[in-house]
Structures are given as structure tokens and as C-alpha cells.
Amino acid sequence: MSNAKANIAVLVSGGGTNLQALIDAEKSGVLKSGTIRLVISNKKGAYALERAEKAGIEAFALTRKSCGGQEGFEKRLTEEIESRGIDLIIMAGFMSILSEDFTRHFDHKIINIHPSLIPSFCGKGFYGLLVHEAALAKGVKVTGATVHYVNEIPDGGEIIMQKAVEVKDGDTPETLQRRVMEEAEWIILPASAEKICAGILAGRA
Ligand code: GRF
């Protein structure tokens, strides 16, 4: 950890709108106790990598293929994270399952944003648009997003923060996803990062 701030690594796979929310929050001062030091994508060419580069943040793709499989991938990921003294790992639109060994090694140091109010519409098979399709199929009137610690159970770790979002008549999975991102994800992920990083700094005081 640098003197003033906790060091954050963000894991991404796709468009990176949640990463962008973190970058913007650091610029605006909403996220002031932590700084994003590293962005790693498990997918080559992810637009999230471009967002990081534009913001001057070290960013690269690390694929299972290039690491010779899951074990090599997690070994490299661990090395990249530990060599930079990362205090908090944020999974932001990261579509890759991490092993129990990995999550236990980084116990209470990894958080994830899930686009529903856990325990609804979460766990194996619930990711991206599928979450919103399930919410619409069920006919819920309220959905939202959840930030939680990551453990060996998909979306199973302790809940840190949630924010509710209204489902509107005529919503499609796409319009609902957009509203959940804008009104919930992009607010509670930076807020959760700040809360945890402030706690890390306080704990080191
Ligand atoms: C978002 O729906 C997010 O909730 C989920 O992945 C989707 C894309 O996230 N985790 P991003 O735009 O890549 O941050």
C-alpha cells in the first residue's frame, strides 16, 4: 500500500462500464482512499483495457490459454497482484470463475458487483443479461445490484452494499440492464471500494 492510499486491482472481461465508474469516482474524489494500480482482463481486446489505458492505468490481458490453463492463470494472476502490493481486488464485469484456492488465498480481499438483489437471481448461470431476463420472467417490480465479498460459492460471499431499482412496464432485458447499471452498479461499486479502502487505511493507522 502506498502511504496515502490503498492499492486496487480491477479484473475485467468486457465493456468495462463498472471500471469506468471506478476511474471516474477516483477523478471526482468519491473514491479517495484507494487508487487503481492495475487492470487485468481475461479476454484479449476487451474495451475495458482501452478505458484503463486512456486513464493511464497499467492494463493487460491474461488468458488461460497463454498461461497453460486455470492453474497457470491463477498463479500468474496471484504474482501480478502480490508484486504490486494490491490491497483490494475488484471484479468488475469479470466473467471467469476463480478457484476455491484463489478465493481463500485472497479471503476478504476480493469484491464483485452482481446485477441483482442477492439472493435473487444469482449463483451458477446467472450473469450479464441472463440475470435481467430471469427478473423479468419472474415479474419482480424491484431489482437492483449487490456488491459482495467473493468466496468459493458463486455470488455467495457476505453482502457489502445493495441498491434497489424499479422495473418499468415494457422493460426489455437491455433497458433493465442499463437502468441497473446507471442507477445502482455505477454508484455502489465505487462507494463500496471507498468504504473498504478507508477501512484498510484506518486499520493501518
Ligand atoms: C454488468 O451487467 C455487470 O453487472 C456484470 O457484467 C456486466 C458488464 O459489466 N457484472 P462491465 O460493463 O464490463 O463493467
PDB file of C-alpha atoms and ligand atoms in Angstrom:
ATOM      1  CA  MET A   1       0.000   0.000   0.000  1.00  0.00           C
ATOM      2  CA  SER A   2       1.356   3.452  -0.889  1.00  0.00           C
ATOM      3  CA  ASN A   3       1.401   5.797   2.129  1.00  0.00           C
ATOM      4  CA  ALA A   4      -1.704   7.732   1.258  1.00  0.00           C
ATOM      5  CA  LYS A   5      -3.962   5.223  -0.496  1.00  0.00           C
ATOM      6  CA  ALA A   6      -4.859   1.571  -0.687  1.00  0.00           C
ATOM      7  CA  ASN A   7      -3.861  -0.140  -3.955  1.00  0.00           C
ATOM      8  CA  ILE A   8      -6.667  -1.531  -6.121  1.00  0.00           C
ATOM      9  CA  ALA A   9      -6.540  -4.076  -8.970  1.00  0.00           C
ATOM     10  CA  VAL A  10      -9.625  -4.399 -11.212  1.00  0.00           C
ATOM     11  CA  LEU A  11     -10.421  -7.641 -13.076  1.00  0.00           C
ATOM     12  CA  VAL A  12     -12.482  -7.214 -16.247  1.00  0.00           C
ATOM     13  CA  SER A  13     -13.726  -9.208 -19.260  1.00  0.00           C
ATOM     14  CA  GLY A  14     -15.798  -6.879 -21.421  1.00  0.00           C
ATOM     15  CA  GLY A  15     -17.031  -3.329 -21.915  1.00  0.00           C
ATOM     16  CA  GLY A  16     -15.734  -2.053 -18.585  1.00  0.00           C
ATOM     17  CA  THR A  17     -18.533   0.360 -17.657  1.00  0.00           C
ATOM     18  CA  ASN A  18     -18.042  -0.554 -13.988  1.00  0.00           C
ATOM     19  CA  LEU A  19     -14.296   0.035 -14.352  1.00  0.00           C
ATOM     20  CA  GLN A  20     -15.135   3.419 -15.891  1.00  0.00           C
ATOM     21  CA  ALA A  21     -17.328   4.223 -12.898  1.00  0.00           C
ATOM     22  CA  LEU A  22     -14.354   3.463 -10.610  1.00  0.00           C
ATOM     23  CA  ILE A  23     -11.996   5.588 -12.738  1.00  0.00           C
ATOM     24  CA  ASP A  24     -14.487   8.485 -12.725  1.00  0.00           C
ATOM     25  CA  ALA A  25     -15.025   8.098  -8.968  1.00  0.00           C
ATOM     26  CA  GLU A  26     -11.270   8.360  -8.361  1.00  0.00           C
ATOM     27  CA  LYS A  27     -11.162  11.523 -10.505  1.00  0.00           C
ATOM     28  CA  SER A  28     -14.187  13.090  -8.769  1.00  0.00           C
ATOM     29  CA  GLY A  29     -12.930  12.251  -5.272  1.00  0.00           C
ATOM     30  CA  VAL A  30     -15.763   9.825  -4.446  1.00  0.00           C
ATOM     31  CA  LEU A  31     -13.042   7.173  -4.328  1.00  0.00           C
ATOM     32  CA  LYS A  32     -10.304   8.917  -2.360  1.00  0.00           C
ATOM     33  CA  SER A  33      -8.882   6.212  -0.073  1.00  0.00           C
ATOM     34  CA  GLY A  34      -7.837   3.877  -2.868  1.00  0.00           C
ATOM     35  CA  THR A  35      -6.180   4.151  -6.263  1.00  0.00           C
ATOM     36  CA  ILE A  36      -6.459   1.802  -9.246  1.00  0.00           C
ATOM     37  CA  ARG A  37      -2.962   0.470  -9.925  1.00  0.00           C
ATOM     38  CA  LEU A  38      -3.718  -2.378 -12.329  1.00  0.00           C
ATOM     39  CA  VAL A  39      -6.399  -3.675 -14.688  1.00  0.00           C
ATOM     40  CA  ILE A  40      -6.284  -7.269 -15.917  1.00  0.00           C
ATOM     41  CA  SER A  41      -8.686  -8.747 -18.478  1.00  0.00           C
ATOM     42  CA  ASN A  42      -9.132 -12.457 -19.082  1.00  0.00           C
ATOM     43  CA  LYS A  43     -10.213 -11.568 -22.628  1.00  0.00           C
ATOM     44  CA  LYS A  44      -7.871 -10.084 -25.233  1.00  0.00           C
ATOM     45  CA  GLY A  45      -9.178  -6.878 -26.806  1.00  0.00           C
ATOM     46  CA  ALA A  46     -11.721  -6.137 -24.055  1.00  0.00           C
ATOM     47  CA  TYR A  47     -12.804  -2.497 -24.372  1.00  0.00           C
ATOM     48  CA  ALA A  48     -12.190  -2.199 -20.624  1.00  0.00           C
ATOM     49  CA  LEU A  49      -8.450  -2.363 -21.414  1.00  0.00           C
ATOM     50  CA  GLU A  50      -8.789   0.705 -23.647  1.00  0.00           C
ATOM     51  CA  ARG A  51     -10.613   2.556 -20.868  1.00  0.00           C
ATOM     52  CA  ALA A  52      -7.730   1.768 -18.489  1.00  0.00           C
ATOM     53  CA  GLU A  53      -5.051   2.839 -20.980  1.00  0.00           C
ATOM     54  CA  LYS A  54      -6.889   6.125 -21.647  1.00  0.00           C
ATOM     55  CA  ALA A  55      -6.834   6.728 -17.888  1.00  0.00           C
ATOM     56  CA  GLY A  56      -3.101   5.963 -17.724  1.00  0.00           C
ATOM     57  CA  ILE A  57      -3.574   2.769 -15.721  1.00  0.00           C
ATOM     58  CA  GLU A  58      -1.346  -0.287 -16.330  1.00  0.00           C
ATOM     59  CA  ALA A  59      -3.559  -2.812 -18.121  1.00  0.00           C
ATOM     60  CA  PHE A  60      -3.103  -6.100 -19.949  1.00  0.00           C
ATOM     61  CA  ALA A  61      -4.866  -9.317 -20.903  1.00  0.00           C
ATOM     62  CA  LEU A  62      -4.009 -12.559 -19.134  1.00  0.00           C
ATOM     63  CA  THR A  63      -5.671 -15.568 -20.737  1.00  0.00           C
ATOM     64  CA  ARG A  64      -5.904 -19.150 -19.506  1.00  0.00           C
ATOM     65  CA  LYS A  65      -4.559 -20.193 -22.917  1.00  0.00           C
ATOM     66  CA  SER A  66      -1.441 -18.035 -22.565  1.00  0.00           C
ATOM     67  CA  CYS A  67      -0.894 -19.362 -19.053  1.00  0.00           C
ATOM     68  CA  GLY A  68      -1.397 -23.037 -19.992  1.00  0.00           C
ATOM     69  CA  GLY A  69      -4.690 -23.486 -18.150  1.00  0.00           C
ATOM     70  CA  GLN A  70      -6.560 -22.476 -14.989  1.00  0.00           C
ATOM     71  CA  GLU A  71      -3.743 -23.242 -12.542  1.00  0.00           C
ATOM     72  CA  GLY A  72      -1.143 -21.279 -14.505  1.00  0.00           C
ATOM     73  CA  PHE A  73      -3.639 -18.447 -14.991  1.00  0.00           C
ATOM     74  CA  GLU A  74      -4.299 -18.128 -11.262  1.00  0.00           C
ATOM     75  CA  LYS A  75      -0.581 -18.428 -10.458  1.00  0.00           C
ATOM     76  CA  ARG A  76       0.230 -15.517 -12.806  1.00  0.00           C
ATOM     77  CA  LEU A  77      -2.726 -13.527 -11.516  1.00  0.00           C
ATOM     78  CA  THR A  78      -1.520 -14.011  -7.938  1.00  0.00           C
ATOM     79  CA  GLU A  79       2.040 -12.951  -8.877  1.00  0.00           C
ATOM     80  CA  GLU A  80       0.870  -9.830 -10.719  1.00  0.00           C
ATOM     81  CA  ILE A  81      -1.342  -8.831  -7.781  1.00  0.00           C
ATOM     82  CA  GLU A  82       1.130  -9.562  -4.990  1.00  0.00           C
ATOM     83  CA  SER A  83       4.120  -7.984  -6.774  1.00  0.00           C
ATOM     84  CA  ARG A  84       2.254  -4.673  -6.770  1.00  0.00           C
ATOM     85  CA  GLY A  85       1.169  -4.751  -3.139  1.00  0.00           C
ATOM     86  CA  ILE A  86      -2.503  -4.767  -4.072  1.00  0.00           C
ATOM     87  CA  ASP A  87      -4.824  -4.367  -1.084  1.00  0.00           C
ATOM     88  CA  LEU A  88      -8.200  -4.823  -2.816  1.00  0.00           C
ATOM     89  CA  ILE A  89      -9.181  -6.811  -5.921  1.00  0.00           C
ATOM     90  CA  ILE A  90     -12.405  -5.670  -7.642  1.00  0.00           C
ATOM     91  CA  MET A  91     -14.175  -7.973 -10.126  1.00  0.00           C
ATOM     92  CA  ALA A  92     -15.999  -5.577 -12.474  1.00  0.00           C
ATOM     93  CA  GLY A  93     -17.837  -7.439 -15.218  1.00  0.00           C
ATOM     94  CA  PHE A  94     -15.290 -10.244 -14.786  1.00  0.00           C
ATOM     95  CA  MET A  95     -16.723 -13.384 -16.376  1.00  0.00           C
ATOM     96  CA  SER A  96     -14.423 -16.054 -15.084  1.00  0.00           C
ATOM     97  CA  ILE A  97     -14.780 -18.438 -12.163  1.00  0.00           C
ATOM     98  CA  LEU A  98     -11.870 -18.365  -9.703  1.00  0.00           C
ATOM     99  CA  SER A  99     -10.951 -21.484  -7.744  1.00  0.00           C
ATOM    100  CA  GLU A 100     -11.531 -22.018  -4.034  1.00  0.00           C
ATOM    101  CA  ASP A 101      -7.744 -21.938  -3.529  1.00  0.00           C
ATOM    102  CA  PHE A 102      -7.573 -18.496  -5.119  1.00  0.00           C
ATOM    103  CA  THR A 103     -10.508 -17.023  -3.202  1.00  0.00           C
ATOM    104  CA  ARG A 104      -9.254 -18.496   0.072  1.00  0.00           C
ATOM    105  CA  HIS A 105      -5.774 -17.087  -0.582  1.00  0.00           C
ATOM    106  CA  PHE A 106      -7.353 -13.632  -1.022  1.00  0.00           C
ATOM    107  CA  ASP A 107     -10.016 -14.061   1.646  1.00  0.00           C
ATOM    108  CA  HIS A 108     -11.939 -10.800   2.194  1.00  0.00           C
ATOM    109  CA  LYS A 109      -9.752  -9.041  -0.378  1.00  0.00           C
ATOM    110  CA  ILE A 110     -11.935  -9.617  -3.444  1.00  0.00           C
ATOM    111  CA  ILE A 111     -15.281  -7.914  -4.117  1.00  0.00           C
ATOM    112  CA  ASN A 112     -17.718  -8.376  -7.007  1.00  0.00           C
ATOM    113  CA  ILE A 113     -20.658  -6.446  -8.448  1.00  0.00           C
ATOM    114  CA  HIS A 114     -23.695  -8.569  -9.298  1.00  0.00           C
ATOM    115  CA  PRO A 115     -26.660  -7.079 -11.196  1.00  0.00           C
ATOM    116  CA  SER A 116     -29.465  -8.256  -8.891  1.00  0.00           C
ATOM    117  CA  LEU A 117     -30.507  -8.042  -5.244  1.00  0.00           C
ATOM    118  CA  ILE A 118     -28.795 -11.193  -3.940  1.00  0.00           C
ATOM    119  CA  PRO A 119     -30.115 -13.803  -3.007  1.00  0.00           C
ATOM    120  CA  SER A 120     -32.430 -13.342  -6.002  1.00  0.00           C
ATOM    121  CA  PHE A 121     -31.240 -14.266  -9.472  1.00  0.00           C
ATOM    122  CA  CYS A 122     -27.679 -15.172  -8.536  1.00  0.00           C
ATOM    123  CA  GLY A 123     -25.336 -18.120  -8.452  1.00  0.00           C
ATOM    124  CA  LYS A 124     -24.303 -20.502 -11.209  1.00  0.00           C
ATOM    125  CA  GLY A 125     -25.626 -19.490 -14.631  1.00  0.00           C
ATOM    126  CA  PHE A 126     -26.814 -16.023 -13.577  1.00  0.00           C
ATOM    127  CA  TYR A 127     -24.627 -13.394 -15.262  1.00  0.00           C
ATOM    128  CA  GLY A 128     -24.992 -10.409 -17.585  1.00  0.00           C
ATOM    129  CA  LEU A 129     -28.327 -10.222 -19.450  1.00  0.00           C
ATOM    130  CA  LEU A 130     -29.495 -13.620 -18.156  1.00  0.00           C
ATOM    131  CA  VAL A 131     -29.973 -12.035 -14.715  1.00  0.00           C
ATOM    132  CA  HIS A 132     -32.369  -9.419 -16.098  1.00  0.00           C
ATOM    133  CA  GLU A 133     -34.190 -11.952 -18.278  1.00  0.00           C
ATOM    134  CA  ALA A 134     -34.859 -14.018 -15.135  1.00  0.00           C
ATOM    135  CA  ALA A 135     -36.067 -10.949 -13.194  1.00  0.00           C
ATOM    136  CA  LEU A 136     -38.491 -10.008 -15.991  1.00  0.00           C
ATOM    137  CA  ALA A 137     -39.681 -13.606 -16.351  1.00  0.00           C
ATOM    138  CA  LYS A 138     -40.426 -13.709 -12.622  1.00  0.00           C
ATOM    139  CA  GLY A 139     -42.263 -10.395 -12.827  1.00  0.00           C
ATOM    140  CA  VAL A 140     -40.434  -8.700  -9.940  1.00  0.00           C
ATOM    141  CA  LYS A 141     -41.307  -4.989  -9.539  1.00  0.00           C
ATOM    142  CA  VAL A 142     -37.964  -4.150  -7.937  1.00  0.00           C
ATOM    143  CA  THR A 143     -34.497  -5.403  -8.752  1.00  0.00           C
ATOM    144  CA  GLY A 144     -31.077  -3.782  -8.303  1.00  0.00           C
ATOM    145  CA  ALA A 145     -27.413  -4.556  -7.732  1.00  0.00           C
ATOM    146  CA  THR A 146     -25.268  -6.037  -4.989  1.00  0.00           C
ATOM    147  CA  VAL A 147     -21.603  -5.673  -4.052  1.00  0.00           C
ATOM    148  CA  HIS A 148     -20.352  -8.679  -2.099  1.00  0.00           C
ATOM    149  CA  TYR A 149     -17.140 -10.332  -0.973  1.00  0.00           C
ATOM    150  CA  VAL A 150     -16.059 -13.185  -3.224  1.00  0.00           C
ATOM    151  CA  ASN A 151     -15.702 -16.687  -1.833  1.00  0.00           C
ATOM    152  CA  GLU A 152     -15.795 -20.169  -3.354  1.00  0.00           C
ATOM    153  CA  ILE A 153     -19.572 -20.019  -3.867  1.00  0.00           C
ATOM    154  CA  PRO A 154     -20.611 -18.017  -6.985  1.00  0.00           C
ATOM    155  CA  ASP A 155     -22.164 -14.767  -5.612  1.00  0.00           C
ATOM    156  CA  GLY A 156     -22.030 -16.383  -2.168  1.00  0.00           C
ATOM    157  CA  GLY A 157     -19.848 -14.048  -0.084  1.00  0.00           C
ATOM    158  CA  GLU A 158     -21.017 -11.522   2.531  1.00  0.00           C
ATOM    159  CA  ILE A 159     -23.078  -8.654   1.143  1.00  0.00           C
ATOM    160  CA  ILE A 160     -21.394  -5.230   1.416  1.00  0.00           C
ATOM    161  CA  MET A 161     -23.887  -2.896  -0.286  1.00  0.00           C
ATOM    162  CA  GLN A 162     -27.131  -3.071  -2.307  1.00  0.00           C
ATOM    163  CA  LYS A 163     -29.245  -0.567  -4.217  1.00  0.00           C
ATOM    164  CA  ALA A 164     -32.791  -1.149  -5.497  1.00  0.00           C
ATOM    165  CA  VAL A 165     -34.016  -0.178  -8.953  1.00  0.00           C
ATOM    166  CA  GLU A 166     -37.632  -0.075 -10.200  1.00  0.00           C
ATOM    167  CA  VAL A 167     -38.653  -2.430 -13.002  1.00  0.00           C
ATOM    168  CA  LYS A 168     -40.778  -0.468 -15.509  1.00  0.00           C
ATOM    169  CA  ASP A 169     -43.635  -1.676 -17.715  1.00  0.00           C
ATOM    170  CA  GLY A 170     -42.307  -2.585 -21.122  1.00  0.00           C
ATOM    171  CA  ASP A 171     -38.757  -3.126 -19.890  1.00  0.00           C
ATOM    172  CA  THR A 172     -36.606  -5.407 -22.001  1.00  0.00           C
ATOM    173  CA  PRO A 173     -33.547  -7.166 -20.546  1.00  0.00           C
ATOM    174  CA  GLU A 174     -31.438  -4.472 -22.223  1.00  0.00           C
ATOM    175  CA  THR A 175     -33.361  -1.467 -20.868  1.00  0.00           C
ATOM    176  CA  LEU A 176     -33.444  -3.018 -17.402  1.00  0.00           C
ATOM    177  CA  GLN A 177     -29.697  -3.814 -17.514  1.00  0.00           C
ATOM    178  CA  ARG A 178     -28.938  -0.227 -18.471  1.00  0.00           C
ATOM    179  CA  ARG A 179     -31.059   1.183 -15.631  1.00  0.00           C
ATOM    180  CA  VAL A 180     -29.498  -1.203 -13.084  1.00  0.00           C
ATOM    181  CA  MET A 181     -26.021  -0.155 -14.268  1.00  0.00           C
ATOM    182  CA  GLU A 182     -26.765   3.595 -14.225  1.00  0.00           C
ATOM    183  CA  GLU A 183     -28.863   3.748 -11.053  1.00  0.00           C
ATOM    184  CA  ALA A 184     -27.166   1.055  -8.985  1.00  0.00           C
ATOM    185  CA  GLU A 185     -23.944  -0.620 -10.164  1.00  0.00           C
ATOM    186  CA  TRP A 186     -22.033   2.511 -11.049  1.00  0.00           C
ATOM    187  CA  ILE A 187     -22.956   4.033  -7.660  1.00  0.00           C
ATOM    188  CA  ILE A 188     -22.490   1.196  -5.170  1.00  0.00           C
ATOM    189  CA  LEU A 189     -19.294  -0.248  -6.621  1.00  0.00           C
ATOM    190  CA  PRO A 190     -17.269   2.974  -6.152  1.00  0.00           C
ATOM    191  CA  ALA A 191     -18.981   3.579  -2.791  1.00  0.00           C
ATOM    192  CA  SER A 192     -18.085   0.055  -1.631  1.00  0.00           C
ATOM    193  CA  ALA A 193     -14.491   0.452  -2.837  1.00  0.00           C
ATOM    194  CA  GLU A 194     -14.178   3.698  -0.872  1.00  0.00           C
ATOM    195  CA  LYS A 195     -15.721   2.147   2.263  1.00  0.00           C
ATOM    196  CA  ILE A 196     -13.318  -0.810   2.180  1.00  0.00           C
ATOM    197  CA  CYS A 197     -10.224   1.236   1.294  1.00  0.00           C
ATOM    198  CA  ALA A 198     -10.979   3.737   4.070  1.00  0.00           C
ATOM    199  CA  GLY A 199     -11.190   0.760   6.425  1.00  0.00           C
ATOM    200  CA  ILE A 200      -7.845  -0.540   5.195  1.00  0.00           C
ATOM    201  CA  LEU A 201      -6.199   2.850   5.791  1.00  0.00           C
ATOM    202  CA  ALA A 202      -7.800   3.148   9.225  1.00  0.00           C
ATOM    203  CA  GLY A 203      -6.604  -0.338  10.089  1.00  0.00           C
ATOM    204  CA  ARG A 204      -3.070   0.661   9.131  1.00  0.00           C
ATOM    205  CA  ALA A 205      -3.184   3.971  11.030  1.00  0.00           C
TER     206      ALA A 205
HETATM  207  C1  GRF B   1     -22.735  -5.752 -15.993  1.00  0.00           C
HETATM  208  O1  GRF B   1     -24.087  -6.117 -16.115  1.00  0.00           O
HETATM  209  C2  GRF B   1     -22.265  -6.144 -14.627  1.00  0.00           C
HETATM  210  O2  GRF B   1     -23.284  -6.122 -13.662  1.00  0.00           O
HETATM  211  C3  GRF B   1     -21.853  -7.546 -14.819  1.00  0.00           C
HETATM  212  O3  GRF B   1     -21.197  -7.551 -16.079  1.00  0.00           O
HETATM  213  C4  GRF B   1     -21.887  -6.604 -16.925  1.00  0.00           C
HETATM  214  C5  GRF B   1     -20.903  -5.799 -17.730  1.00  0.00           C
HETATM  215  O4  GRF B   1     -20.106  -5.070 -16.853  1.00  0.00           O
HETATM  216  N1  GRF B   1     -21.008  -7.948 -13.716  1.00  0.00           N
HETATM  217  P1  GRF B   1     -18.987  -4.028 -17.422  1.00  0.00           P
HETATM  218  O5  GRF B   1     -19.722  -3.041 -18.305  1.00  0.00           O
HETATM  219  O6  GRF B   1     -17.985  -4.831 -18.218  1.00  0.00           O
HETATM  220  O7  GRF B   1     -18.418  -3.371 -16.207  1.00  0.00           O
END
